[in-house]
């Protein structure tokens, strides 16, 4: 803003006021646009109107102007904080109001989603999906602790720290009952940590491997054969139903056989699902006992 475009002085020569024709010699006068006038006539006919207070800017007042707008120097102050803007940087905003650079920056700054105050240059902040928070205002919806620049999980309009998200939303392991934060597996519609879904005997993880369940216990193939499976009365090897050959089992009294091992002691005919005879602890087809 610059000073007004007129001069004020005391007339030493013979001149009359341009408006009232009173002599100006020895009197205070104002010269504007080549015309000389007394102070009274200047205030009445020539003075600019202050855009802030709406009053004339008299000859005895200091005037500032910017883009055909005029202010008393005492009226040229920030609309927001009332700081004088004489010789200071300013911005002319809506409704012809002048703002200091600090208030302009604050007014134009994005608003914190948490406290709704402006986030100005230099403030640490967090941005997410076109929303912004002061770093200390970005808190967990559950525990209210500051998340800041840490990891978080969005849920609708809420945000959760890792710990609260685990306890509130994560699946719970069927064995240890702790949250499953990553990975894991599902067996019979129940979630498990990979490190919890293990063989009951050798403790090796069973994820992605063949296993069998016996009375809520899980066994890998090797441990099932060694520790759990019944031994065939014929070949003496484990009967591992579901693990390759020998998926059918023949049970008689307190003994079990692979279906392919259950055969006549004399003629070796397979007897699974057929009539047989037990004689002296041995199995025979229906015909062979007659030949004994």
mmCIF file of C-alpha atoms in Angstrom:
data_model
loop_
_atom_site.group_PDB
_atom_site.id
_atom_site.type_symbol
_atom_site.label_atom_id
_atom_site.label_comp_id
_atom_site.label_asym_id
_atom_site.label_seq_id
_atom_site.Cartn_x
_atom_site.Cartn_y
_atom_site.Cartn_z
ATOM 1 C CA UNK A 1 0.000 0.000 0.000
ATOM 2 C CA UNK A 2 1.271 3.458 -0.865
ATOM 3 C CA UNK A 3 0.646 6.984 0.489
ATOM 4 C CA UNK A 4 -2.015 9.311 -0.914
ATOM 5 C CA UNK A 5 -1.303 11.222 -4.156
ATOM 6 C CA UNK A 6 -1.534 14.761 -2.814
ATOM 7 C CA UNK A 7 0.672 17.232 -0.917
ATOM 8 C CA UNK A 8 -0.021 19.344 2.149
ATOM 9 C CA UNK A 9 1.852 22.554 2.954
ATOM 10 C CA UNK A 10 1.628 26.225 3.935
ATOM 11 C CA UNK A 11 0.996 28.680 1.095
ATOM 12 C CA UNK A 12 3.634 31.407 0.755
ATOM 13 C CA UNK A 13 2.335 32.929 -2.458
ATOM 14 C CA UNK A 14 -0.943 34.542 -3.461
ATOM 15 C CA UNK A 15 -3.447 31.763 -4.235
ATOM 16 C CA UNK A 16 -7.146 31.335 -3.575
ATOM 17 C CA UNK A 17 -8.917 28.089 -2.649
ATOM 18 C CA UNK A 18 -10.206 26.397 -5.774
ATOM 19 C CA UNK A 19 -13.568 25.763 -4.122
ATOM 20 C CA UNK A 20 -14.403 28.532 -1.633
ATOM 21 C CA UNK A 21 -12.074 31.196 -3.145
ATOM 22 C CA UNK A 22 -10.708 32.149 0.267
ATOM 23 C CA UNK A 23 -7.085 33.367 0.103
ATOM 24 C CA UNK A 24 -4.558 30.684 1.029
ATOM 25 C CA UNK A 25 -1.478 32.835 1.590
ATOM 26 C CA UNK A 26 0.006 32.043 4.972
ATOM 27 C CA UNK A 27 -2.533 29.231 5.474
ATOM 28 C CA UNK A 28 -2.302 25.458 5.336
ATOM 29 C CA UNK A 29 -3.468 24.119 2.009
ATOM 30 C CA UNK A 30 -3.661 20.914 -0.024
ATOM 31 C CA UNK A 31 -2.575 20.455 -3.618
ATOM 32 C CA UNK A 32 -4.194 17.655 -5.530
ATOM 33 C CA UNK A 33 -4.323 17.119 -9.277
ATOM 34 C CA UNK A 34 -2.907 20.649 -9.833
ATOM 35 C CA UNK A 35 -5.544 22.341 -7.695
ATOM 36 C CA UNK A 36 -4.994 24.244 -4.467
ATOM 37 C CA UNK A 37 -7.657 24.137 -1.764
ATOM 38 C CA UNK A 38 -8.037 24.837 1.908
ATOM 39 C CA UNK A 39 -8.079 21.989 4.365
ATOM 40 C CA UNK A 40 -11.795 22.406 5.014
ATOM 41 C CA UNK A 41 -12.717 22.174 1.340
ATOM 42 C CA UNK A 42 -10.348 19.256 0.838
ATOM 43 C CA UNK A 43 -12.059 17.274 3.601
ATOM 44 C CA UNK A 44 -15.449 18.160 2.119
ATOM 45 C CA UNK A 45 -14.864 17.720 -1.609
ATOM 46 C CA UNK A 46 -11.636 15.819 -2.230
ATOM 47 C CA UNK A 47 -10.901 13.430 0.610
ATOM 48 C CA UNK A 48 -11.074 9.708 -0.116
ATOM 49 C CA UNK A 49 -13.302 7.509 2.024
ATOM 50 C CA UNK A 50 -11.616 4.875 4.193
ATOM 51 C CA UNK A 51 -12.800 1.447 3.030
ATOM 52 C CA UNK A 52 -12.611 0.169 6.612
ATOM 53 C CA UNK A 53 -14.278 2.833 8.785
ATOM 54 C CA UNK A 54 -16.222 4.524 5.930
ATOM 55 C CA UNK A 55 -15.102 7.994 7.091
ATOM 56 C CA UNK A 56 -13.251 10.614 5.006
ATOM 57 C CA UNK A 57 -9.475 10.560 5.155
ATOM 58 C CA UNK A 58 -8.733 14.198 6.014
ATOM 59 C CA UNK A 59 -5.706 16.174 5.031
ATOM 60 C CA UNK A 60 -4.287 15.824 8.527
ATOM 61 C CA UNK A 61 -4.558 12.013 8.392
ATOM 62 C CA UNK A 62 -2.077 9.582 6.898
ATOM 63 C CA UNK A 63 -3.589 7.782 3.941
ATOM 64 C CA UNK A 64 -2.691 4.429 2.412
ATOM 65 C CA UNK A 65 -4.043 3.109 -0.869
ATOM 66 C CA UNK A 66 -3.990 -0.140 -2.815
ATOM 67 C CA UNK A 67 -5.810 -0.918 -6.075
ATOM 68 C CA UNK A 68 -8.080 2.157 -5.853
ATOM 69 C CA UNK A 69 -8.927 1.419 -2.235
ATOM 70 C CA UNK A 70 -8.044 3.785 0.592
ATOM 71 C CA UNK A 71 -7.466 3.469 4.333
ATOM 72 C CA UNK A 72 -6.492 5.607 7.283
ATOM 73 C CA UNK A 73 -3.109 4.310 8.369
ATOM 74 C CA UNK A 74 -4.691 3.430 11.724
ATOM 75 C CA UNK A 75 -7.420 1.440 9.923
ATOM 76 C CA UNK A 76 -4.956 -0.501 7.781
ATOM 77 C CA UNK A 77 -4.749 -3.568 10.007
ATOM 78 C CA UNK A 78 -5.417 -7.301 9.807
ATOM 79 C CA UNK A 79 -9.111 -8.142 9.764
ATOM 80 C CA UNK A 80 -8.429 -11.251 11.838
ATOM 81 C CA UNK A 81 -5.827 -10.315 14.464
ATOM 82 C CA UNK A 82 -5.972 -6.485 14.201
ATOM 83 C CA UNK A 83 -2.213 -6.198 13.784
ATOM 84 C CA UNK A 84 -1.144 -3.027 11.944
ATOM 85 C CA UNK A 85 -0.128 -3.793 8.376
ATOM 86 C CA UNK A 86 1.704 -0.544 7.658
ATOM 87 C CA UNK A 87 4.983 -1.623 6.024
ATOM 88 C CA UNK A 88 3.977 -5.290 6.487
ATOM 89 C CA UNK A 89 3.041 -7.947 3.889
ATOM 90 C CA UNK A 90 -0.720 -8.406 3.523
ATOM 91 C CA UNK A 91 -3.430 -10.036 1.427
ATOM 92 C CA UNK A 92 -6.638 -8.353 0.201
ATOM 93 C CA UNK A 93 -9.385 -10.944 0.605
ATOM 94 C CA UNK A 94 -13.153 -11.089 0.196
ATOM 95 C CA UNK A 95 -15.225 -8.035 1.193
ATOM 96 C CA UNK A 96 -12.112 -5.851 0.730
ATOM 97 C CA UNK A 97 -10.660 -7.042 4.037
ATOM 98 C CA UNK A 98 -6.910 -7.065 4.489
ATOM 99 C CA UNK A 99 -5.225 -9.985 6.249
ATOM 100 C CA UNK A 100 -1.666 -10.421 7.515
ATOM 101 C CA UNK A 101 0.394 -13.248 6.055
ATOM 102 C CA UNK A 102 0.137 -15.345 9.237
ATOM 103 C CA UNK A 103 -3.661 -15.182 9.402
ATOM 104 C CA UNK A 104 -3.912 -15.823 5.654
ATOM 105 C CA UNK A 105 -1.803 -18.956 5.996
ATOM 106 C CA UNK A 106 -3.887 -20.112 8.962
ATOM 107 C CA UNK A 107 -7.211 -19.447 7.252
ATOM 108 C CA UNK A 108 -6.202 -21.274 4.076
ATOM 109 C CA UNK A 109 -4.610 -24.186 5.928
ATOM 110 C CA UNK A 110 -6.366 -27.595 5.987
ATOM 111 C CA UNK A 111 -8.354 -28.392 9.133
ATOM 112 C CA UNK A 112 -7.441 -31.219 11.471
ATOM 113 C CA UNK A 113 -10.058 -33.991 11.441
ATOM 114 C CA UNK A 114 -9.525 -34.422 15.178
ATOM 115 C CA UNK A 115 -9.447 -30.940 16.743
ATOM 116 C CA UNK A 116 -10.741 -28.980 13.693
ATOM 117 C CA UNK A 117 -7.946 -26.440 14.114
ATOM 118 C CA UNK A 118 -5.769 -25.449 11.135
ATOM 119 C CA UNK A 119 -2.669 -27.417 10.278
ATOM 120 C CA UNK A 120 -0.078 -24.839 9.368
ATOM 121 C CA UNK A 121 3.340 -25.177 7.768
ATOM 122 C CA UNK A 122 5.745 -26.972 10.071
ATOM 123 C CA UNK A 123 3.066 -28.932 11.957
ATOM 124 C CA UNK A 124 3.582 -32.700 11.964
ATOM 125 C CA UNK A 125 0.524 -34.318 10.443
ATOM 126 C CA UNK A 126 -0.987 -37.575 9.221
ATOM 127 C CA UNK A 127 -2.889 -37.864 5.921
ATOM 128 C CA UNK A 128 -5.286 -40.651 4.943
ATOM 129 C CA UNK A 129 -7.775 -40.629 2.063
ATOM 130 C CA UNK A 130 -7.827 -36.832 1.659
ATOM 131 C CA UNK A 131 -8.239 -36.359 5.420
ATOM 132 C CA UNK A 132 -5.570 -34.835 7.625
ATOM 133 C CA UNK A 133 -4.842 -34.780 11.349
ATOM 134 C CA UNK A 134 -2.260 -33.221 13.610
ATOM 135 C CA UNK A 135 0.085 -36.078 14.510
ATOM 136 C CA UNK A 136 -1.019 -35.946 18.167
ATOM 137 C CA UNK A 137 -4.711 -35.845 17.180
ATOM 138 C CA UNK A 138 -4.565 -39.106 15.220
ATOM 139 C CA UNK A 139 -5.563 -41.509 17.985
ATOM 140 C CA UNK A 140 -6.952 -45.038 18.350
ATOM 141 C CA UNK A 141 -10.767 -45.127 18.519
ATOM 142 C CA UNK A 142 -10.572 -47.814 21.203
ATOM 143 C CA UNK A 143 -7.748 -46.950 23.633
ATOM 144 C CA UNK A 144 -7.400 -43.253 22.628
ATOM 145 C CA UNK A 145 -3.620 -43.561 22.512
ATOM 146 C CA UNK A 146 -1.794 -41.532 19.862
ATOM 147 C CA UNK A 147 -1.167 -43.562 16.696
ATOM 148 C CA UNK A 148 0.806 -40.782 15.045
ATOM 149 C CA UNK A 149 2.850 -42.219 12.189
ATOM 150 C CA UNK A 150 2.519 -45.809 13.467
ATOM 151 C CA UNK A 151 0.591 -48.690 11.892
ATOM 152 C CA UNK A 152 -3.207 -48.632 12.087
ATOM 153 C CA UNK A 153 -6.324 -50.341 10.774
ATOM 154 C CA UNK A 154 -9.305 -48.347 9.407
ATOM 155 C CA UNK A 155 -12.832 -49.594 10.143
ATOM 156 C CA UNK A 156 -15.497 -47.281 8.697
ATOM 157 C CA UNK A 157 -14.946 -43.893 10.330
ATOM 158 C CA UNK A 158 -12.808 -45.388 13.114
ATOM 159 C CA UNK A 159 -9.093 -46.130 13.316
ATOM 160 C CA UNK A 160 -7.463 -48.734 15.525
ATOM 161 C CA UNK A 161 -3.903 -49.317 16.677
ATOM 162 C CA UNK A 162 -2.488 -52.780 16.010
ATOM 163 C CA UNK A 163 -3.102 -54.028 19.545
ATOM 164 C CA UNK A 164 -6.745 -52.910 19.745
ATOM 165 C CA UNK A 165 -7.492 -54.203 16.267
ATOM 166 C CA UNK A 166 -6.138 -57.616 17.238
ATOM 167 C CA UNK A 167 -8.316 -57.867 20.337
ATOM 168 C CA UNK A 168 -11.431 -56.420 18.732
ATOM 169 C CA UNK A 169 -11.442 -57.914 15.223
ATOM 170 C CA UNK A 170 -8.787 -60.608 14.776
ATOM 171 C CA UNK A 171 -9.799 -64.282 14.794
ATOM 172 C CA UNK A 172 -8.870 -66.260 17.904
ATOM 173 C CA UNK A 173 -6.723 -69.372 17.623
ATOM 174 C CA UNK A 174 -8.658 -72.543 18.571
ATOM 175 C CA UNK A 175 -5.689 -73.777 20.627
ATOM 176 C CA UNK A 176 -3.985 -70.858 22.385
ATOM 177 C CA UNK A 177 -6.990 -68.473 22.239
ATOM 178 C CA UNK A 178 -4.761 -65.556 21.200
ATOM 179 C CA UNK A 179 -5.535 -63.324 18.180
ATOM 180 C CA UNK A 180 -4.313 -64.383 14.752
ATOM 181 C CA UNK A 181 -2.777 -61.241 13.288
ATOM 182 C CA UNK A 182 -1.337 -62.717 10.101
ATOM 183 C CA UNK A 183 -1.187 -66.014 8.275
ATOM 184 C CA UNK A 184 -2.783 -68.897 10.127
ATOM 185 C CA UNK A 185 -4.948 -71.706 8.757
ATOM 186 C CA UNK A 186 -8.441 -73.145 9.104
ATOM 187 C CA UNK A 187 -9.429 -76.698 9.950
ATOM 188 C CA UNK A 188 -13.058 -77.738 10.314
ATOM 189 C CA UNK A 189 -14.090 -74.061 10.239
ATOM 190 C CA UNK A 190 -11.822 -73.199 13.163
ATOM 191 C CA UNK A 191 -8.824 -70.819 12.881
ATOM 192 C CA UNK A 192 -5.357 -71.776 14.077
ATOM 193 C CA UNK A 193 -1.935 -70.190 14.272
ATOM 194 C CA UNK A 194 0.380 -72.162 11.999
ATOM 195 C CA UNK A 195 2.687 -72.721 14.975
ATOM 196 C CA UNK A 196 -0.238 -74.072 17.059
ATOM 197 C CA UNK A 197 -1.467 -76.590 14.472
ATOM 198 C CA UNK A 198 1.168 -79.258 15.171
ATOM 199 C CA UNK A 199 1.623 -82.996 15.555
ATOM 200 C CA UNK A 200 0.779 -84.066 19.111
ATOM 201 C CA UNK A 201 3.794 -86.355 19.191
ATOM 202 C CA UNK A 202 6.735 -84.785 17.321
ATOM 203 C CA UNK A 203 5.444 -81.167 17.480
ATOM 204 C CA UNK A 204 6.134 -80.467 13.809
ATOM 205 C CA UNK A 205 3.797 -77.998 12.081
ATOM 206 C CA UNK A 206 1.118 -79.713 9.982
ATOM 207 C CA UNK A 207 0.113 -76.822 7.721
ATOM 208 C CA UNK A 208 0.190 -78.033 4.096
ATOM 209 C CA UNK A 209 1.065 -81.597 5.166
ATOM 210 C CA UNK A 210 -0.905 -84.833 5.412
ATOM 211 C CA UNK A 211 -2.158 -85.607 8.886
ATOM 212 C CA UNK A 212 -4.949 -87.395 10.719
ATOM 213 C CA UNK A 213 -7.045 -86.458 13.740
ATOM 214 C CA UNK A 214 -7.673 -88.909 16.590
ATOM 215 C CA UNK A 215 -9.829 -87.764 19.508
ATOM 216 C CA UNK A 216 -8.998 -84.063 19.012
ATOM 217 C CA UNK A 217 -5.296 -84.819 18.620
ATOM 218 C CA UNK A 218 -3.429 -84.355 15.353
ATOM 219 C CA UNK A 219 -0.669 -86.598 14.052
ATOM 220 C CA UNK A 220 1.635 -86.445 11.072
ATOM 221 C CA UNK A 221 1.764 -89.615 8.943
ATOM 222 C CA UNK A 222 4.936 -90.949 10.540
ATOM 223 C CA UNK A 223 3.772 -90.445 14.138
ATOM 224 C CA UNK A 224 0.337 -91.850 13.395
ATOM 225 C CA UNK A 225 1.900 -95.030 12.038
ATOM 226 C CA UNK A 226 4.315 -95.300 14.939
ATOM 227 C CA UNK A 227 2.171 -94.319 17.891
ATOM 228 C CA UNK A 228 -1.502 -94.607 17.040
ATOM 229 C CA UNK A 229 -2.278 -96.919 14.133
ATOM 230 C CA UNK A 230 -3.241 -100.528 14.821
ATOM 231 C CA UNK A 231 -0.837 -103.190 13.528
ATOM 232 C CA UNK A 232 -2.084 -105.599 10.884
ATOM 233 C CA UNK A 233 -2.369 -109.173 12.207
ATOM 234 C CA UNK A 234 -1.190 -110.336 8.806
ATOM 235 C CA UNK A 235 1.815 -108.235 7.743
ATOM 236 C CA UNK A 236 2.438 -106.637 11.174
ATOM 237 C CA UNK A 237 2.676 -103.183 9.590
ATOM 238 C CA UNK A 238 0.557 -100.187 10.703
ATOM 239 C CA UNK A 239 -2.937 -99.914 9.295
ATOM 240 C CA UNK A 240 -3.018 -96.310 8.112
ATOM 241 C CA UNK A 241 -6.509 -95.821 6.752
ATOM 242 C CA UNK A 242 -6.568 -92.800 4.474
ATOM 243 C CA UNK A 243 -2.803 -92.912 3.720
ATOM 244 C CA UNK A 244 -2.436 -94.711 0.401
ATOM 245 C CA UNK A 245 -3.026 -98.441 -0.134
ATOM 246 C CA UNK A 246 -5.134 -100.324 2.368
ATOM 247 C CA UNK A 247 -7.901 -97.823 2.997
ATOM 248 C CA UNK A 248 -10.255 -100.649 4.084
ATOM 249 C CA UNK A 249 -9.792 -102.466 7.367
ATOM 250 C CA UNK A 250 -11.074 -105.846 8.446
ATOM 251 C CA UNK A 251 -11.715 -106.269 12.166
ATOM 252 C CA UNK A 252 -12.345 -109.650 13.806
ATOM 253 C CA UNK A 253 -12.513 -110.121 17.538
ATOM 254 C CA UNK A 254 -9.546 -108.103 18.916
ATOM 255 C CA UNK A 255 -7.436 -108.106 15.749
ATOM 256 C CA UNK A 256 -7.338 -106.020 12.582
ATOM 257 C CA UNK A 257 -6.043 -106.603 9.041
ATOM 258 C CA UNK A 258 -5.464 -104.586 5.911
ATOM 259 C CA UNK A 259 -8.199 -105.746 3.537
ATOM 260 C CA UNK A 260 -5.517 -107.128 1.206
ATOM 261 C CA UNK A 261 -3.872 -109.022 4.105
ATOM 262 C CA UNK A 262 -7.073 -110.726 5.216
ATOM 263 C CA UNK A 263 -6.743 -113.990 3.251
ATOM 264 C CA UNK A 264 -6.942 -117.745 3.631
ATOM 265 C CA UNK A 265 -3.953 -119.218 5.480
ATOM 266 C CA UNK A 266 -3.875 -122.244 3.126
ATOM 267 C CA UNK A 267 -4.831 -121.028 -0.362
ATOM 268 C CA UNK A 268 -4.130 -117.274 0.101
ATOM 269 C CA UNK A 269 -7.492 -116.340 -1.354
ATOM 270 C CA UNK A 270 -8.600 -112.827 -0.309
ATOM 271 C CA UNK A 271 -11.418 -113.039 2.209
ATOM 272 C CA UNK A 272 -12.446 -109.417 2.648
ATOM 273 C CA UNK A 273 -16.247 -109.258 2.466
ATOM 274 C CA UNK A 274 -16.374 -113.055 2.055
ATOM 275 C CA UNK A 275 -17.264 -116.033 4.253
ATOM 276 C CA UNK A 276 -14.329 -117.383 6.279
ATOM 277 C CA UNK A 277 -13.579 -119.841 9.067
ATOM 278 C CA UNK A 278 -11.327 -119.328 12.103
ATOM 279 C CA UNK A 279 -9.565 -122.549 13.179
ATOM 280 C CA UNK A 280 -6.855 -122.706 15.841
ATOM 281 C CA UNK A 281 -6.405 -118.955 15.604
ATOM 282 C CA UNK A 282 -5.953 -118.984 11.805
ATOM 283 C CA UNK A 283 -8.229 -117.745 9.046
ATOM 284 C CA UNK A 284 -9.410 -120.034 6.221
ATOM 285 C CA UNK A 285 -11.799 -119.791 3.347
ATOM 286 C CA UNK A 286 -14.952 -121.899 3.603
ATOM 287 C CA UNK A 287 -13.474 -124.796 1.524
ATOM 288 C CA UNK A 288 -9.935 -125.186 2.909
ATOM 289 C CA UNK A 289 -10.865 -126.438 6.417
ATOM 290 C CA UNK A 290 -12.439 -129.480 4.736
ATOM 291 C CA UNK A 291 -9.059 -130.458 3.316
ATOM 292 C CA UNK A 292 -7.217 -130.186 6.595
#
